[in-house]
XYZ file of C-alpha atoms in Angstrom:
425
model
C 2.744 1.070 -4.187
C 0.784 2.172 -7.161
C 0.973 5.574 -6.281
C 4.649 5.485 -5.970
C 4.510 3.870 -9.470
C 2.589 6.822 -10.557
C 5.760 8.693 -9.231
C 8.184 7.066 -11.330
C 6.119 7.042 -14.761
C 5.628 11.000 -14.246
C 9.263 11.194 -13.611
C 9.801 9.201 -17.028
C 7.985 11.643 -19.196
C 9.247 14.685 -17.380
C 12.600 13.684 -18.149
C 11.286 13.368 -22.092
C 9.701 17.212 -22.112
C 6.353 16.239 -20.719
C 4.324 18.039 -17.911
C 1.635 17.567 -16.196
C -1.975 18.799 -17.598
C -4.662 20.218 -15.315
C -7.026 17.574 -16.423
C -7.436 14.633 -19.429
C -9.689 17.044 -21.257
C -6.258 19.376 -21.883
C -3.667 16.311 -22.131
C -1.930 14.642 -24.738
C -1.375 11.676 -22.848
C -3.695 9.973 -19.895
C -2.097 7.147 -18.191
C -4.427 5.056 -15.898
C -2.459 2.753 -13.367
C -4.448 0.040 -12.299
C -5.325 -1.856 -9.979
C -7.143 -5.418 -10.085
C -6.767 -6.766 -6.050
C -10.653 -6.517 -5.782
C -13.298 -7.074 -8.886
C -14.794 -3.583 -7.411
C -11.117 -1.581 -9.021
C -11.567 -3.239 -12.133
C -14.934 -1.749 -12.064
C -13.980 1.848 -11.556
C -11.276 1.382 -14.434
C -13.293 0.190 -16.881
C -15.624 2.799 -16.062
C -13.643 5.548 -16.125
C -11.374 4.163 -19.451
C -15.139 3.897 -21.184
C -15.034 7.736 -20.300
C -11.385 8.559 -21.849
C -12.479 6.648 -25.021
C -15.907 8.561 -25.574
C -13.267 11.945 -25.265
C -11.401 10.540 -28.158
C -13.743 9.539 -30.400
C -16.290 12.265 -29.595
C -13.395 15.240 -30.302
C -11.483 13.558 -32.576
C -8.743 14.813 -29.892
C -5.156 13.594 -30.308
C -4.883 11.863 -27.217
C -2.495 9.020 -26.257
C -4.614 6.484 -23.630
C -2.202 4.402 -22.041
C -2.890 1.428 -19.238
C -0.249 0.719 -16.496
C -0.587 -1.662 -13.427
C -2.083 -4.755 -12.746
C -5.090 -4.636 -14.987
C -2.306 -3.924 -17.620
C -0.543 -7.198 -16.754
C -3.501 -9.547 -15.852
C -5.387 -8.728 -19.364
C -2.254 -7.552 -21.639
C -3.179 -8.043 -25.391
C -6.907 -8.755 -24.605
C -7.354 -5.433 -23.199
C -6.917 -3.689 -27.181
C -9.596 -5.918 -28.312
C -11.987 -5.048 -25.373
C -11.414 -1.270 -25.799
C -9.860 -0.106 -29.362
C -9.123 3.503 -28.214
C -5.918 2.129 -25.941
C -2.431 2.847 -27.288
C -0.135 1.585 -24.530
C -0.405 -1.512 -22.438
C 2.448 -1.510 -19.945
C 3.243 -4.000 -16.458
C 4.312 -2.712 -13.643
C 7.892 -4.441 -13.811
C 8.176 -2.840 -17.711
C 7.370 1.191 -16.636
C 10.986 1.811 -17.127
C 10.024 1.074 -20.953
C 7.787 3.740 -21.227
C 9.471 6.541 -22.728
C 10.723 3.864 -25.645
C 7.195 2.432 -25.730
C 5.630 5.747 -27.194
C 8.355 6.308 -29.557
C 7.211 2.626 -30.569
C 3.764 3.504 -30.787
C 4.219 7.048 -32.850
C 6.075 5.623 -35.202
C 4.447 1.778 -36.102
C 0.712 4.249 -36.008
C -0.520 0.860 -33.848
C -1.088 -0.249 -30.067
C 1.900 -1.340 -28.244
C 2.144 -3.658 -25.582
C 4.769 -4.354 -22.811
C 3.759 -7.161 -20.139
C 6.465 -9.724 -20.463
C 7.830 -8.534 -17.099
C 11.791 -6.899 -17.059
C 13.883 -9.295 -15.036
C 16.301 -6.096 -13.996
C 13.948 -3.656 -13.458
C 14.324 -3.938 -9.210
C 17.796 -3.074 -10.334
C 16.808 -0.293 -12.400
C 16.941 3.563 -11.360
C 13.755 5.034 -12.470
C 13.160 8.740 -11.621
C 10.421 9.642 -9.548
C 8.171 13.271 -9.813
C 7.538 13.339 -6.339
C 5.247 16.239 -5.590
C 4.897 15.994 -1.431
C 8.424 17.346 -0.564
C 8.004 16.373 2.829
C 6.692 12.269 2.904
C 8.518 10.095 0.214
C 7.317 6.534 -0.745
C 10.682 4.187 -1.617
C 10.160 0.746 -2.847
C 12.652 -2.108 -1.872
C 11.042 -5.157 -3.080
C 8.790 -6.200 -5.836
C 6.598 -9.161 -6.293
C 5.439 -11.845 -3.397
C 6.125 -15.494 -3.036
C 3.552 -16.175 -0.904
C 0.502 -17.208 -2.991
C -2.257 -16.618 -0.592
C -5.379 -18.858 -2.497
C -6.922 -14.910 -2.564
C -4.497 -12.751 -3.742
C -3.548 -12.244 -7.711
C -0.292 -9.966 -6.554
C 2.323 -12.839 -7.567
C 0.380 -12.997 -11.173
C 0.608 -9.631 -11.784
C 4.051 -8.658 -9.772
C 5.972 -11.533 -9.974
C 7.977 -13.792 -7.426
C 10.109 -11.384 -4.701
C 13.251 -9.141 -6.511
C 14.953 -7.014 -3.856
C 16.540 -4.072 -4.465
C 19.976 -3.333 -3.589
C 20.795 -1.982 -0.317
C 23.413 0.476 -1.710
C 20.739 2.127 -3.812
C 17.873 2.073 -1.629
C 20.288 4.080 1.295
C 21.574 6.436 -1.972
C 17.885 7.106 -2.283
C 16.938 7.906 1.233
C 20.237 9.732 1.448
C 19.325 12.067 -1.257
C 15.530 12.614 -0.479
C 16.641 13.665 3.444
C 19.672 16.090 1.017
C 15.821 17.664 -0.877
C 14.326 18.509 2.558
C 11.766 15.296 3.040
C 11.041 14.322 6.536
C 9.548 11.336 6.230
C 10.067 7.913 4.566
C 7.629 4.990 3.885
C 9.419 1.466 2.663
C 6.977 -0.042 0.468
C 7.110 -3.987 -0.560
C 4.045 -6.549 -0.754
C 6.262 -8.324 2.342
C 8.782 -6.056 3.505
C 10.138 -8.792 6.208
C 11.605 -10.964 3.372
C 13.293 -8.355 2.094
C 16.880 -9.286 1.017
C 16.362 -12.703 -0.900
C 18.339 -13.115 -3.944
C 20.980 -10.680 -2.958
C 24.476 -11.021 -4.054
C 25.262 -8.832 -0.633
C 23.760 -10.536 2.506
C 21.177 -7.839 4.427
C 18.061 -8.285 6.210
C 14.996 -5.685 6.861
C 15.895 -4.800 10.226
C 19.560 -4.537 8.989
C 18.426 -2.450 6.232
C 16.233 0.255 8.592
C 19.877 0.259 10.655
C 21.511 1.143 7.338
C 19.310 4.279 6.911
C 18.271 5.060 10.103
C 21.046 7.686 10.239
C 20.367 9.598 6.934
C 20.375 13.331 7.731
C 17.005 15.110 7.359
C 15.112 12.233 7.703
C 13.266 11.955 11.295
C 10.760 8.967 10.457
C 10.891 5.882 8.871
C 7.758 3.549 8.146
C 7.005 0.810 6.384
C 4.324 -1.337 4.400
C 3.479 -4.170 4.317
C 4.634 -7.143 6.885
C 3.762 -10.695 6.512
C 2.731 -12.007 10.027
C 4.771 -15.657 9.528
C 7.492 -13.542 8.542
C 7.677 -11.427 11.314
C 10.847 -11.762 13.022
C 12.085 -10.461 16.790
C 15.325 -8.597 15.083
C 12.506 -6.468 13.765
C 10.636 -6.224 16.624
C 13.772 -4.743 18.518
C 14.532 -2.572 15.835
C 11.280 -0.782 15.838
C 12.016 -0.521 19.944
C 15.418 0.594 19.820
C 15.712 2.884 16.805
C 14.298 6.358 17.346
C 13.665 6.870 14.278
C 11.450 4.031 13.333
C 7.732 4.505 14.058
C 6.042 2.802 16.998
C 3.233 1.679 14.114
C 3.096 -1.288 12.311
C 0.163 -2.910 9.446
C -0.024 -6.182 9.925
C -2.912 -8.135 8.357
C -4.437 -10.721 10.173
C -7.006 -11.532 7.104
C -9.371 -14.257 9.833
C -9.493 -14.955 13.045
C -10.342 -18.345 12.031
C -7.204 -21.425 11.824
C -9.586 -23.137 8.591
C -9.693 -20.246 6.888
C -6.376 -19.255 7.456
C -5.152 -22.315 6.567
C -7.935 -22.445 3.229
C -5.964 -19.053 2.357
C -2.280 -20.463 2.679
C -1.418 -17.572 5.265
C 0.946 -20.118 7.008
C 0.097 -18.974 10.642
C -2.799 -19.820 12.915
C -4.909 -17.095 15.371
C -2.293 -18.403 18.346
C 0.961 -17.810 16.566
C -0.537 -14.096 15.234
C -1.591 -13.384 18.479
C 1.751 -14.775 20.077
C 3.155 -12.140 17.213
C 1.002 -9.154 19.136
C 2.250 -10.002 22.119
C 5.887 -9.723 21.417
C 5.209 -6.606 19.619
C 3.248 -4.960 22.443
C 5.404 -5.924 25.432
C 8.324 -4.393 23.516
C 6.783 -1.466 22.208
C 3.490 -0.622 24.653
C 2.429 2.449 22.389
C 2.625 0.381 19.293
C -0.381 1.170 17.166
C -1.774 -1.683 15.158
C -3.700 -2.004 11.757
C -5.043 -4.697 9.893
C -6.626 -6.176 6.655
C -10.124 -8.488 7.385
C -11.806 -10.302 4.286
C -15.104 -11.456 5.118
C -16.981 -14.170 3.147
C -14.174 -16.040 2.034
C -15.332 -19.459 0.456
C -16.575 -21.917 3.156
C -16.508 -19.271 5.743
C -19.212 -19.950 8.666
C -20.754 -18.466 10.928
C -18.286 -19.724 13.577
C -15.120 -18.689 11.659
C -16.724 -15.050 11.332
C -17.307 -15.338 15.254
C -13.690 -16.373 15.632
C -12.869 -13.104 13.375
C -14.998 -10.909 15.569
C -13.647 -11.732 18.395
C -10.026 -11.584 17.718
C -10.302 -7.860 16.457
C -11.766 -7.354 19.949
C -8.829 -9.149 21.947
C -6.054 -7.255 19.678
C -8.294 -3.889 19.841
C -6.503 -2.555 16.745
C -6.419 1.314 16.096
C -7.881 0.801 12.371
C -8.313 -1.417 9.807
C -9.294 -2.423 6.305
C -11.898 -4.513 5.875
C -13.280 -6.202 2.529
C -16.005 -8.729 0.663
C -13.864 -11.695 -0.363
C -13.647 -10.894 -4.602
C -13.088 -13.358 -6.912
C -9.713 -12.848 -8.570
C -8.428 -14.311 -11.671
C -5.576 -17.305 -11.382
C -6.212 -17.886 -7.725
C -6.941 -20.860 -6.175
C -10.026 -19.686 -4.439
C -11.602 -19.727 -7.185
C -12.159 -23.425 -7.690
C -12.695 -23.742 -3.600
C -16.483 -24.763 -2.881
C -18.836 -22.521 -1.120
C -18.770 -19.196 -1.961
C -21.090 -16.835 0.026
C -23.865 -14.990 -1.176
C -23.414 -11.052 -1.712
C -25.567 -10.259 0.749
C -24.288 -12.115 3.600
C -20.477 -10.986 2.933
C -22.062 -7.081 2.904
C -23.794 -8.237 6.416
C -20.198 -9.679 7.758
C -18.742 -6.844 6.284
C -20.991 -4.461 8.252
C -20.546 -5.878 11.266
C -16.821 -5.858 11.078
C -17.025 -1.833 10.942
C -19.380 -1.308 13.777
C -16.989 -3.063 15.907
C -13.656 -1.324 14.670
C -15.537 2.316 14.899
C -16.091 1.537 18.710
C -12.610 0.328 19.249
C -10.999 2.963 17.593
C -13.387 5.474 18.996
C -12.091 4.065 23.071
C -8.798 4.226 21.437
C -8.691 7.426 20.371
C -10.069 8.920 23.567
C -7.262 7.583 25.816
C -5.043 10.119 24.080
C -7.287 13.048 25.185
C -5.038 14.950 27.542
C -1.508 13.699 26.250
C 0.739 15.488 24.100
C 1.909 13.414 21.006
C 4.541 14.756 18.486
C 3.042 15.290 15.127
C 4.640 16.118 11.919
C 2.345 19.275 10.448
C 1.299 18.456 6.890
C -0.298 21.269 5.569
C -4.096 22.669 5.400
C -6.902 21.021 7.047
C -9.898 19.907 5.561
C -11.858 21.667 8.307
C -11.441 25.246 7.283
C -9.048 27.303 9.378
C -6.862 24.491 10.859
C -3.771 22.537 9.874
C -3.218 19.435 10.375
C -0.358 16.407 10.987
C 0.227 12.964 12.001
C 1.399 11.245 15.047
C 4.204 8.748 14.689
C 1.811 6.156 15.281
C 0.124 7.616 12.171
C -2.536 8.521 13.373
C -4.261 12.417 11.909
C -4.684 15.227 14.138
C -5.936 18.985 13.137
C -5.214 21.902 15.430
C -5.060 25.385 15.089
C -1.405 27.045 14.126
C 0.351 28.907 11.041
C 0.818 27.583 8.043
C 4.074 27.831 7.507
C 4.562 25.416 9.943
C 4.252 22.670 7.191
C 7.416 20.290 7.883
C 7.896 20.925 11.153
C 7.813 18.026 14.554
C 5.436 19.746 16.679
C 4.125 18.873 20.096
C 0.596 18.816 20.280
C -1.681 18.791 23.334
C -5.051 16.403 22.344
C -8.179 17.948 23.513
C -10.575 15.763 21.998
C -11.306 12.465 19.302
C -13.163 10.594 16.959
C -13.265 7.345 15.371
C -10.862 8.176 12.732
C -8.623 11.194 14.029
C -7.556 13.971 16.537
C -8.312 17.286 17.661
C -5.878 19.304 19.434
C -4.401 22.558 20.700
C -0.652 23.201 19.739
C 1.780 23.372 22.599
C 3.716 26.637 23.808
């Protein structure tokens, strides 16, 4: 999502004359687009903003530092007083400002900030500078309503705005017209998609809606909400071709008093009960997840209860983090927060067990022949490499020019995190 933000604020300055500079030692302008989910972002930001600065003042350079994203929204004003060398302070629901924001800025000579949040902007068509020209991120939903006692997203995005369906099936329409092959549907819950709507459509019916668009041949999308998981969607991912047999779906514990300290709404049954459906209607369906270990109050038995759910599910990969205090949440106040040392431990043990179930994973595919869309260059020298349409990466020998292309590709051997092949015919 914040890359795809990145997208639309270069698309706003190209449109005003700007390009792109090699690096922030030759640019006029350095935007940095946040992030604040985890302390550990904030960290890098602050880090690398303390960097930007010392360029400024050090040179005397005429550079324009601006801050976009969620660090933008959650510290607004108080982020000029922290670091004087920011110009711009901008939300993520006021980007579509930008372009009028410098003007602002050039011509008051002071810091200008935009956080107050633009009720129309999920109605708003922003350009995007998309660079990939073959996988295209398209956003059809902003904000969450879910307030999970962990998560700062509704404090920094807002409550859920939809976009309409007429312009999100434009956009696909005309990305499949520019040759892209591939489209992810990005939204903090995509399965509540369609709330607030003056035109009544759901998810599923909105994958229907562009599941014909020429050019396209995939369709993904990021991120579903386990309660909200519904068996329309289920069938659609079964009976369109189009949509991929992969689906994220964050579990967060295996344990019901954590889940239910963390408002997810669900308990380990009903997710599980989810799994099943998805799995007996889809066998190939690969799975990932999100874990947080050391969530306030977590014991030893809830992490047990965690542990062994990611071994009943056996999902393909996952993402797995220390519980971070976040500002405005409610697990803030909650008692018994764990030490450091012992989330690190949990965490640990959370990626031991994932390598060696991805690892098994991966090796049943040795000897099949998947379909992989060729992406370009390998990072091992002399190969190329793709993904399946369960996402996963595989590198094989073949031209390049075959960047673009639905291949079929024979696997010859696996790690814990992707393929090795030999390309068929």
């Amino acid at each position: 999502m914040n890359e795809h933000d990145s997208e639309r604020m270069a698309g706003i300055l190209e449109s005003q004359g700007y390009v792109a500079a090699r690096s922030a030692e030759d640019a006029e302008m350095v935007i940095l687009n946040t992030c604040s989910i985890r302390d550990k972002a904030e960290q890098k930001f602050y880090s690398e903003l303390g960097r930007l600065a010392h360029l400024k003042d050090r040179g005397g350079k005429d550079i324009t530092i601006a801050v976009a994203g969620c660090i933008a929204q959650q510290e607004g004003q108080k982020l000029l007083s922290r670091t004087p060398s920011v110009d711009l302070v901008v939300g993520p629901s006021d980007i579509a400002r930008l372009s009028e924001m410098i003007d602002r800025e050039r011509d008051l000579g002071r810091p200008v900030v935009e956080t107050g949040g633009d009720p129309e902007y999920h109605q708003r068509l922003v350009p995007a500078s998309r660079t990939d020209g073959l996988k295209a991120w398209v956003s059809i939903m902003y904000g969450c309503d879910n307030f999970c006692t962990y998560c700062v997203v509704p404090y920094v995005r807002g409550r859920e705005r939809s976009r309409t369906p007429r312009d999100i099936v434009d956009e696909v329409k005309g990305l499949g017209e520019q040759g892209y092959r591939e489209i992810t549907f990005l939204g903090q819950n995509v399965n509540s998609y369609g709330k607030g709507l003056a035109e009544s459509c759901s998810f599923p019916e909105l994958l229907r809606r562009v599941h014909d668009a020429d050019g396209i041949e995939r369709l993904r999308f990021v991120t579903s909400h386990p309660r909200d998981l519904s068996d329309s969607l289920i069938g659609v991912i079964r009976d369109l071709p189009k949509v991929c047999e992969s689906i994220h779906l964050p579990v967060q514990s295996g344990s019901d008093r954590v889940l239910a300290s963390m408002h997810r709404r669900y308990t380990a049954a009903e997710y599980l009960d989810k799994v099943r459906k998805l799995r007996n209607a889809v066998p190939d369906m690969v799975m990932t997840t999100d874990i947080i270990v050391g969530f306030p109050g977590e014991t030893d038995d809830d992490f047990a209860r965690t542990l062994q759910l990611l071994s009943d599910v056996e999902y393909d990969a996952l993402f797995a983090f220390k519980y971070s205090k976040r500002p405005h949440t409610k697990a803030l106040d909650l008692p018994g927060h764990l030490a450091e040392e012992l989330k690190e431990e949990r965490l640990e043990q959370v990626f031991e067990l994932q390598k060696g179930i991805s690892l098994r994973k991966n090796e049943r595919h040795i000897g099949s022949v998947l379909e992989v869309l060729v992406e370009g260059p390998s990072k091992k020298g002399g190969m190329i490499t793709g993904r399946t349409r369960g996402n996963k990466a595989v590198n094989f020998s073949g031209p390049a020019d075959l960047r673009g292309s639905l291949v079929d590709v024979r696997i010859t051997a696996a790690g814990a995190n992707s393929l090795s092949g030999e390309l068929c015919g």
